PDB file of C-alpha atoms in Angstrom:
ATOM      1  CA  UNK A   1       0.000   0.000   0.000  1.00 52.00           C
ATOM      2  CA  UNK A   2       0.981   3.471  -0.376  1.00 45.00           C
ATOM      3  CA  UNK A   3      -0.310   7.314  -0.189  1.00 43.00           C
ATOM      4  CA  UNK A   4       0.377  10.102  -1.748  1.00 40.00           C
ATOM      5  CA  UNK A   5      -0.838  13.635  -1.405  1.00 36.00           C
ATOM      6  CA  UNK A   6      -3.544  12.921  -3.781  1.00 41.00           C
ATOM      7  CA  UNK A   7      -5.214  10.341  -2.030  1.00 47.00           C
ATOM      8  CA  UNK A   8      -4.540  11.684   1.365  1.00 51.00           C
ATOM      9  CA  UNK A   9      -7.464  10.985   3.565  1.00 55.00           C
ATOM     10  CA  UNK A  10     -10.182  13.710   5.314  1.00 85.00           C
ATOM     11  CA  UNK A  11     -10.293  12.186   8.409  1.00 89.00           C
ATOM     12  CA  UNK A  12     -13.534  13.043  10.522  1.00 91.00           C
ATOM     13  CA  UNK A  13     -13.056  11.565  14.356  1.00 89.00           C
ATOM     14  CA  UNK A  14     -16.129   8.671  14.954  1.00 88.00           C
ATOM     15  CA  UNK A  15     -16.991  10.851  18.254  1.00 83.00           C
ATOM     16  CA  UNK A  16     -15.145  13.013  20.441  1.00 83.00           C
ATOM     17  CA  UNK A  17     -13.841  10.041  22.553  1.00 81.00           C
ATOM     18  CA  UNK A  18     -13.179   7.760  20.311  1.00 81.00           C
ATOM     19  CA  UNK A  19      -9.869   7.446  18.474  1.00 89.00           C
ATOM     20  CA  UNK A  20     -10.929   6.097  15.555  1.00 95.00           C
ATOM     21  CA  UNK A  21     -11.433   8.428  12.223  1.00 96.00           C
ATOM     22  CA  UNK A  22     -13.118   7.805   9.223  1.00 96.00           C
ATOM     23  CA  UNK A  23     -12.164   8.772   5.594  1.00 94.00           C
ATOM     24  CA  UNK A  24     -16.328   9.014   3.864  1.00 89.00           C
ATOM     25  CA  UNK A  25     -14.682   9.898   0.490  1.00 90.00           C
ATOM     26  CA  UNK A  26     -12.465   6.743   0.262  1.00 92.00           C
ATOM     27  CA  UNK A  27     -14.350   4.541   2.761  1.00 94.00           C
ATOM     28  CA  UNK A  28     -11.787   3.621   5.140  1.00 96.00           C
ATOM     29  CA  UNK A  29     -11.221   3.961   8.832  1.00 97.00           C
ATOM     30  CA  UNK A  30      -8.162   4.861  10.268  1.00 97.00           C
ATOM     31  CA  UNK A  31      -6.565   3.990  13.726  1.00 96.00           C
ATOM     32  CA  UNK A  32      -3.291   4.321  15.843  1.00 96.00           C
ATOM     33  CA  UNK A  33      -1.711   1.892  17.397  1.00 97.00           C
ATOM     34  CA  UNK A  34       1.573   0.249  18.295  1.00 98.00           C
ATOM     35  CA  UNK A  35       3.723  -2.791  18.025  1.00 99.00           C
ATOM     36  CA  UNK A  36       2.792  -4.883  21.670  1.00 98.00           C
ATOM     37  CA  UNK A  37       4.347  -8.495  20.324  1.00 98.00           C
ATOM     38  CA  UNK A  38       7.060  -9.190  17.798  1.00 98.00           C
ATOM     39  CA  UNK A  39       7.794 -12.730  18.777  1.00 96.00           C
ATOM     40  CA  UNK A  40       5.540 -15.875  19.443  1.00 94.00           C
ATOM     41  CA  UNK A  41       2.215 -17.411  18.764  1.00 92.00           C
ATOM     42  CA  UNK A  42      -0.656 -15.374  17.797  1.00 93.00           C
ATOM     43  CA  UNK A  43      -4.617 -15.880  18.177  1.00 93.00           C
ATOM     44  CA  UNK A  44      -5.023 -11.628  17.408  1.00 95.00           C
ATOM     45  CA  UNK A  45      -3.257  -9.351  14.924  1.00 98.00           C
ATOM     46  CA  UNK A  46      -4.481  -6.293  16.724  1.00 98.00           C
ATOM     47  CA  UNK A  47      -6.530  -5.769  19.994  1.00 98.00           C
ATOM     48  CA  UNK A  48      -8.167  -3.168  21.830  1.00 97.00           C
ATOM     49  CA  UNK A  49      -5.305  -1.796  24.691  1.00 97.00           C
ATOM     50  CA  UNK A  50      -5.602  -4.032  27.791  1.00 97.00           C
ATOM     51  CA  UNK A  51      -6.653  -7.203  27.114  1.00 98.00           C
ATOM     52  CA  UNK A  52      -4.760  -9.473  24.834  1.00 95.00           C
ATOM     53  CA  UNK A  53      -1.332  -7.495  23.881  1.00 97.00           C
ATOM     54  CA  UNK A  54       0.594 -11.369  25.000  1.00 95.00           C
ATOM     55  CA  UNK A  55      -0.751 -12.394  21.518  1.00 94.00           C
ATOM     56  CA  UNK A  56      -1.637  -9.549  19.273  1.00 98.00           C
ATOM     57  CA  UNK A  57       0.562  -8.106  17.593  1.00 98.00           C
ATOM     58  CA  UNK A  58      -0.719  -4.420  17.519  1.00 99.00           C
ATOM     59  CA  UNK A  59      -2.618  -2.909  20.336  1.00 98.00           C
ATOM     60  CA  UNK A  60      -5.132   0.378  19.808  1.00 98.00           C
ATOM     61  CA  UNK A  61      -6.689   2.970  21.961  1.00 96.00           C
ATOM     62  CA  UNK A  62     -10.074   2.292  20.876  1.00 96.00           C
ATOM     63  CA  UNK A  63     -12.825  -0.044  22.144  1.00 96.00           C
ATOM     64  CA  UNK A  64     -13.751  -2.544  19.084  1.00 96.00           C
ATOM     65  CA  UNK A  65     -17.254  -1.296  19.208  1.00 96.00           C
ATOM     66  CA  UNK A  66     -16.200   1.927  17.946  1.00 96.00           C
ATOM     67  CA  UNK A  67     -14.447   0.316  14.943  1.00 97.00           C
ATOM     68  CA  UNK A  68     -17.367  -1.736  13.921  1.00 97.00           C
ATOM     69  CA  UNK A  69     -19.548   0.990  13.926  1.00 96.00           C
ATOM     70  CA  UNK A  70     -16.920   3.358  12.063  1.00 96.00           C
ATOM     71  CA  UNK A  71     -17.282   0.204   9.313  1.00 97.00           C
ATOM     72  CA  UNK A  72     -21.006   0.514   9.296  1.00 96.00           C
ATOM     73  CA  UNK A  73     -20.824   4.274   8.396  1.00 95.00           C
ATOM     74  CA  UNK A  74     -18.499   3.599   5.080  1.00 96.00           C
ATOM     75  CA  UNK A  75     -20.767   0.903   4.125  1.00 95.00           C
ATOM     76  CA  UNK A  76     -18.756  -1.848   5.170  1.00 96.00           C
ATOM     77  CA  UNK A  77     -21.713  -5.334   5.580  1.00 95.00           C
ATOM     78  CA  UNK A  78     -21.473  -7.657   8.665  1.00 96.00           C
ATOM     79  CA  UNK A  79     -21.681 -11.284   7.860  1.00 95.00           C
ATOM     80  CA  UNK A  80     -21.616 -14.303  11.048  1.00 93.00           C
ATOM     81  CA  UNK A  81     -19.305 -14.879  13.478  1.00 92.00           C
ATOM     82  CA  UNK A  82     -17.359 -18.726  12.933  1.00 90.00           C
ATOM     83  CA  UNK A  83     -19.528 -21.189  13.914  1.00 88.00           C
ATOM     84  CA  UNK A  84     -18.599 -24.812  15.423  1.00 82.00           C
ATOM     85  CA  UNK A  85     -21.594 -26.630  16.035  1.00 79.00           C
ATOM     86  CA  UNK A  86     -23.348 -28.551  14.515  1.00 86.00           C
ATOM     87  CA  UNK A  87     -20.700 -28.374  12.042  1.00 87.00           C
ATOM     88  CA  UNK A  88     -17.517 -25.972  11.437  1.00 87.00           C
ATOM     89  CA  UNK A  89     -19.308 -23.042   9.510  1.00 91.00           C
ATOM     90  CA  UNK A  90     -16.371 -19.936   8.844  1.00 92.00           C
ATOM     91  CA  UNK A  91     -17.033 -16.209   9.440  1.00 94.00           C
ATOM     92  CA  UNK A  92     -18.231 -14.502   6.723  1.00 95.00           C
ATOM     93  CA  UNK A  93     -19.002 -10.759   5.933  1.00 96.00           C
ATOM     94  CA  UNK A  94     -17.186  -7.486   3.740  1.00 96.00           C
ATOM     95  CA  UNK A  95     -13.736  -8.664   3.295  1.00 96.00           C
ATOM     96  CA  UNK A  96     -11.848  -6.014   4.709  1.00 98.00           C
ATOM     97  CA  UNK A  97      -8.393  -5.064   3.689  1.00 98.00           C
ATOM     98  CA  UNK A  98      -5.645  -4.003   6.183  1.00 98.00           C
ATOM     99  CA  UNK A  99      -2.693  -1.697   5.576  1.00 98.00           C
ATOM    100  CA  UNK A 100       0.170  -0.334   8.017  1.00 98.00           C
ATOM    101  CA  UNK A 101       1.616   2.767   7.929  1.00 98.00           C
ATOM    102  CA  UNK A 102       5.048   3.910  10.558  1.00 98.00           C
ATOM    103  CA  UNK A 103       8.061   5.454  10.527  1.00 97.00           C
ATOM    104  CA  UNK A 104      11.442   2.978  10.531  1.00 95.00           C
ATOM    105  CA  UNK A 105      14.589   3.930  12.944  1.00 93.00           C
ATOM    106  CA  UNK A 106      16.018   6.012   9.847  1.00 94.00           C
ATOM    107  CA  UNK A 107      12.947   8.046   9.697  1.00 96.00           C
ATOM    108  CA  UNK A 108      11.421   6.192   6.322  1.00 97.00           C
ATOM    109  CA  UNK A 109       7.921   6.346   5.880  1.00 97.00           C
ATOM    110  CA  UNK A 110       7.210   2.429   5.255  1.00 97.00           C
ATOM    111  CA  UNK A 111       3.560   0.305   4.941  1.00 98.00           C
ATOM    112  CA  UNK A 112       3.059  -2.703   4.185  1.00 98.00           C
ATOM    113  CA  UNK A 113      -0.098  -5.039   4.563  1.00 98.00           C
ATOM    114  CA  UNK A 114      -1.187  -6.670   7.693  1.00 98.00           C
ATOM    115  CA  UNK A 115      -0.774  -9.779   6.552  1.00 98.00           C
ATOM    116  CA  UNK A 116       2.847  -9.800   5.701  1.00 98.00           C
ATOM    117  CA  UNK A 117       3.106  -9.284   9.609  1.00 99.00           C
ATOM    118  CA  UNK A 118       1.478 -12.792  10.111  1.00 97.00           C
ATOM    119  CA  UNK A 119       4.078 -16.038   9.708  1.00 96.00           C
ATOM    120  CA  UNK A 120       1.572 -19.229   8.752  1.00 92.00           C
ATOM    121  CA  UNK A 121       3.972 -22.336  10.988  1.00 88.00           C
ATOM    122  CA  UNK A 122       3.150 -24.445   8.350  1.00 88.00           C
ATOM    123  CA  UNK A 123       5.261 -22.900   5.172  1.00 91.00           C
ATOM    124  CA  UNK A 124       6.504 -19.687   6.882  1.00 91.00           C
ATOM    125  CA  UNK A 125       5.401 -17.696   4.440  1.00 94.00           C
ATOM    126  CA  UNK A 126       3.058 -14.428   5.461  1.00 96.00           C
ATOM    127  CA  UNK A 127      -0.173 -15.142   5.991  1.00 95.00           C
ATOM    128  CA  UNK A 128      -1.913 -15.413   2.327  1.00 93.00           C
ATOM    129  CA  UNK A 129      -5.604 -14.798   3.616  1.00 94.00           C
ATOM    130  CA  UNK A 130      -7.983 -12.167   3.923  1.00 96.00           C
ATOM    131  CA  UNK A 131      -9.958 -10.530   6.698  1.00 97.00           C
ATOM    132  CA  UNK A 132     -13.752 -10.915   7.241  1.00 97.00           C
ATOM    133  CA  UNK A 133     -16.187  -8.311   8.834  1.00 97.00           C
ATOM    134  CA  UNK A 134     -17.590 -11.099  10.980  1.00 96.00           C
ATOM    135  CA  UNK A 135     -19.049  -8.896  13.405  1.00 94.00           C
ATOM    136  CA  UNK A 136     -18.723 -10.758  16.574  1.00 93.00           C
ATOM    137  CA  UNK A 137     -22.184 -10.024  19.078  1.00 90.00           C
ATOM    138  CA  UNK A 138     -23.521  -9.129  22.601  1.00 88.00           C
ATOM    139  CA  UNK A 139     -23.850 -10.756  25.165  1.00 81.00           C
ATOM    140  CA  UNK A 140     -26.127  -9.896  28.309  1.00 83.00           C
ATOM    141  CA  UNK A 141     -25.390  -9.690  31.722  1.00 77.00           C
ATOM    142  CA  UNK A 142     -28.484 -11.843  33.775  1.00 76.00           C
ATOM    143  CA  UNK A 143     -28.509  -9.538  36.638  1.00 80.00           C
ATOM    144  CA  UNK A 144     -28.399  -5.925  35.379  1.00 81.00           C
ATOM    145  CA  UNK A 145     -29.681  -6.552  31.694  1.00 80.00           C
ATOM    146  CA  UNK A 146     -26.854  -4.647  30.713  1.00 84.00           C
ATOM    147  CA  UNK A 147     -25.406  -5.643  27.075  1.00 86.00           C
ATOM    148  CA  UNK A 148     -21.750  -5.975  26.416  1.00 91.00           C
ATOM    149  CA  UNK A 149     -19.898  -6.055  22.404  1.00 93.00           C
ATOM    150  CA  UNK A 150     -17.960  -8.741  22.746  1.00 93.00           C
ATOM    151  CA  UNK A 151     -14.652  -8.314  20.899  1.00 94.00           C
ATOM    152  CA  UNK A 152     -14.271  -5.500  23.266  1.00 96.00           C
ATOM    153  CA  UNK A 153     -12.620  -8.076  25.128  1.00 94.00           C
ATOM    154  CA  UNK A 154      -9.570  -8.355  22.773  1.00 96.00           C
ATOM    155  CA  UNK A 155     -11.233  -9.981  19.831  1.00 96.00           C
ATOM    156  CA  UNK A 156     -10.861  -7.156  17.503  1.00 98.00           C
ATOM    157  CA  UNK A 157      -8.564  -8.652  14.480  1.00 98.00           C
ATOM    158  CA  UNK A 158      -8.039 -11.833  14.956  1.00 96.00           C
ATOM    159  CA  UNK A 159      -6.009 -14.830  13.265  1.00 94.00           C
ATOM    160  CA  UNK A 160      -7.485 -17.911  15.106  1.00 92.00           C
ATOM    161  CA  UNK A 161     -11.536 -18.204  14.981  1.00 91.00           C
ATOM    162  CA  UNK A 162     -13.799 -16.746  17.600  1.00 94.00           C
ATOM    163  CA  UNK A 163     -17.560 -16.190  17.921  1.00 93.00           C
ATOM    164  CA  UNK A 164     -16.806 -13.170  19.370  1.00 94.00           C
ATOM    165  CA  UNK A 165     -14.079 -11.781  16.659  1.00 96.00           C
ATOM    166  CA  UNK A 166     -14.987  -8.228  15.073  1.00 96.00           C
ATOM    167  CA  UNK A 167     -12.931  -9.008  11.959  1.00 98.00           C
ATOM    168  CA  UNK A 168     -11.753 -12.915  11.176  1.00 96.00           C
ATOM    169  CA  UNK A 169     -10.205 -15.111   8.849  1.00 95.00           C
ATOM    170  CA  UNK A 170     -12.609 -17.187   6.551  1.00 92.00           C
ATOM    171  CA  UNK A 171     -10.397 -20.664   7.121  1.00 89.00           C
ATOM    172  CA  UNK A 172     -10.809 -23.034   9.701  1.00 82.00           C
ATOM    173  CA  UNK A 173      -7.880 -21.848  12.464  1.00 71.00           C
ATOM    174  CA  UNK A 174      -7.754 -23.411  15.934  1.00 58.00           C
ATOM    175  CA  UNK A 175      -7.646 -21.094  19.134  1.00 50.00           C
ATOM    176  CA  UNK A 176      -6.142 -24.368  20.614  1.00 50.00           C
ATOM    177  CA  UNK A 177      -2.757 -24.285  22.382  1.00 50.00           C
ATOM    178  CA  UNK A 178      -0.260 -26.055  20.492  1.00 50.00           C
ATOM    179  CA  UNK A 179      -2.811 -25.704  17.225  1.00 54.00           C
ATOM    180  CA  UNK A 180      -2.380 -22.197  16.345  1.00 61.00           C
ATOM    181  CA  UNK A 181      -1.647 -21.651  12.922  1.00 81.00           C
ATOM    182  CA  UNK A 182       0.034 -18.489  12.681  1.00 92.00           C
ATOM    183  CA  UNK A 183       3.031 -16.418  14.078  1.00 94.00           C
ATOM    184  CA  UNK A 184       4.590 -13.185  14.412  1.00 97.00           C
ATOM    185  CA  UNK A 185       6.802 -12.647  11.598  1.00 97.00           C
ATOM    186  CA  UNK A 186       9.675 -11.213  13.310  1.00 97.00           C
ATOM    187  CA  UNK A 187      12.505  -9.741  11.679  1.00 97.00           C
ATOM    188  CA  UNK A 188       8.980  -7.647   9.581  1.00 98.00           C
ATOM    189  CA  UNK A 189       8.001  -6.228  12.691  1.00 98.00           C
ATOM    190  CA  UNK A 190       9.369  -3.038  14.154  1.00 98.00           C
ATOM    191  CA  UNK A 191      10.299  -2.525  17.420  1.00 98.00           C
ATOM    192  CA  UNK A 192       8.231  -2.344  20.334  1.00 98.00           C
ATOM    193  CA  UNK A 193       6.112   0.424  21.021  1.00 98.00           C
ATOM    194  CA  UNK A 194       6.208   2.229  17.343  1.00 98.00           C
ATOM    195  CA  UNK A 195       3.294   4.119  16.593  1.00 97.00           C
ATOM    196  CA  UNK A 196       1.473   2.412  13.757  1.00 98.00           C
ATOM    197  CA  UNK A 197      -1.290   3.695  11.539  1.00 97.00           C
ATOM    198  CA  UNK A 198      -3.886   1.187  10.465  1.00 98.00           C
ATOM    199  CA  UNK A 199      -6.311   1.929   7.924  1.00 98.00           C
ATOM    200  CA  UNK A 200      -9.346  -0.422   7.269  1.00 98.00           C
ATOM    201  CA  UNK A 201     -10.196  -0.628   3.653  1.00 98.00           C
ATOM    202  CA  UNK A 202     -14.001  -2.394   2.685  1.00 97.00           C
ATOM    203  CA  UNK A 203     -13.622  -4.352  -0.697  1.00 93.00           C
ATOM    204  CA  UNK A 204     -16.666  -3.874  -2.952  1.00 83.00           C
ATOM    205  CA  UNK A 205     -19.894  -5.641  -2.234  1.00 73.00           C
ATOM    206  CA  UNK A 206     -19.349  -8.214  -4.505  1.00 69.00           C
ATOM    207  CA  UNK A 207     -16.354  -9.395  -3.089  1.00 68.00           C
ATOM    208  CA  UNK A 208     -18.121 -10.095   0.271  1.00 68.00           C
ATOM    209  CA  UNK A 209     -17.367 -13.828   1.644  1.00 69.00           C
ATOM    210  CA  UNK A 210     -20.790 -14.944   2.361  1.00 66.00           C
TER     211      UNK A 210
END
């Protein structure tokens, strides 16, 4: 991926609170976050900031909620969460493309795509899939009624399948320790703590995984 001043986005914030932006004349949204993980197993690429930085490799100030409704507003379609019983159904929705944007140590302007961040253990090559607006759900508390997004728990990009994952992979990819497919891809990464701008790209209608 890469910008120039053309295509430079008009960013309007979601809501005062929320740091998340949206681009309405290119339909993207646009977050900042930073490198939390360069090395080890991964179940997220990115989560929301504390809650599962020990295996995501980005973490953002923003609560996933926010980002799925910054999707709505540029059109992007929820499909289903995975599903496991009664059979192994996979997410489904917009596919939803993921770029990076940071600065290196020599002061470079770099991107690349999210996925050449992701190692696949089984031919260490990056990770050659695309990302699904799955849409994850709420769940309700018994007591108070109250109702709860659930990615906001960490499931905001993930690489192994959850219910409860805002965007996911459409292929089957075990949450199971010593089953997890994928890896940070390590010497692709830079170092902890660099800012990182990631910008959430809808692919046209017809291109939705249903």
């Amino acid at each position: 991926p890469s910008a120039t001043t053309e295509d430079q986005p008009i960013l309007v914030p979601l809501d005062p609170k929320a740091r998340v932006w949206i681009d309405k004349v290119q339909k993207r949204v646009v977050m900042v976050g930073k490198v939390c993980l360069r090395q080890g197993q991964l179940e997220m690429f990115a989560c929301p900031e504390g809650t599962k930085e020990h295996e995501s490799v980005l973490s953002v100030p923003v609560a996933a909620e926010k980002v799925h409704a910054a999707l709505l507003l540029i059109g992007a379609q929820p499909g289903r969460p995975v599903q496991f019983q009664p059979k192994y159904r996979s997410a489904t929705g917009s596919i939803i493309d993921v770029s990076l944007y940071w600065t290196d140590d020599a002061g470079k302007r770099r991107s690349a795509w999210a996925q050449d961040w992701v190692q696949d253990s089984t031919t260490d090559k990056a990770l050659d899939q695309p990302w699904v607006f799955a849409g994850s759900g709420f769940w309700v508390d018994e007591q108070t009624g109250k109702r709860s997004y659930m990615a906001n728990q960490g499931e905001l990009i993930c690489v192994s399948n959850f219910p409860s994952a805002m965007l996911d992979l459409p292929i089957e990819s075990s949450d199971k320790a010593g089953q997890l497919l994928f890896n940070a891809y390590t010497e692709r990464i830079p170092p902890i703590d660099t800012p990182v701008t990631i910008v959430l790209t809808p692919r046209p209608a017809r291109e939705k995984i249903e």
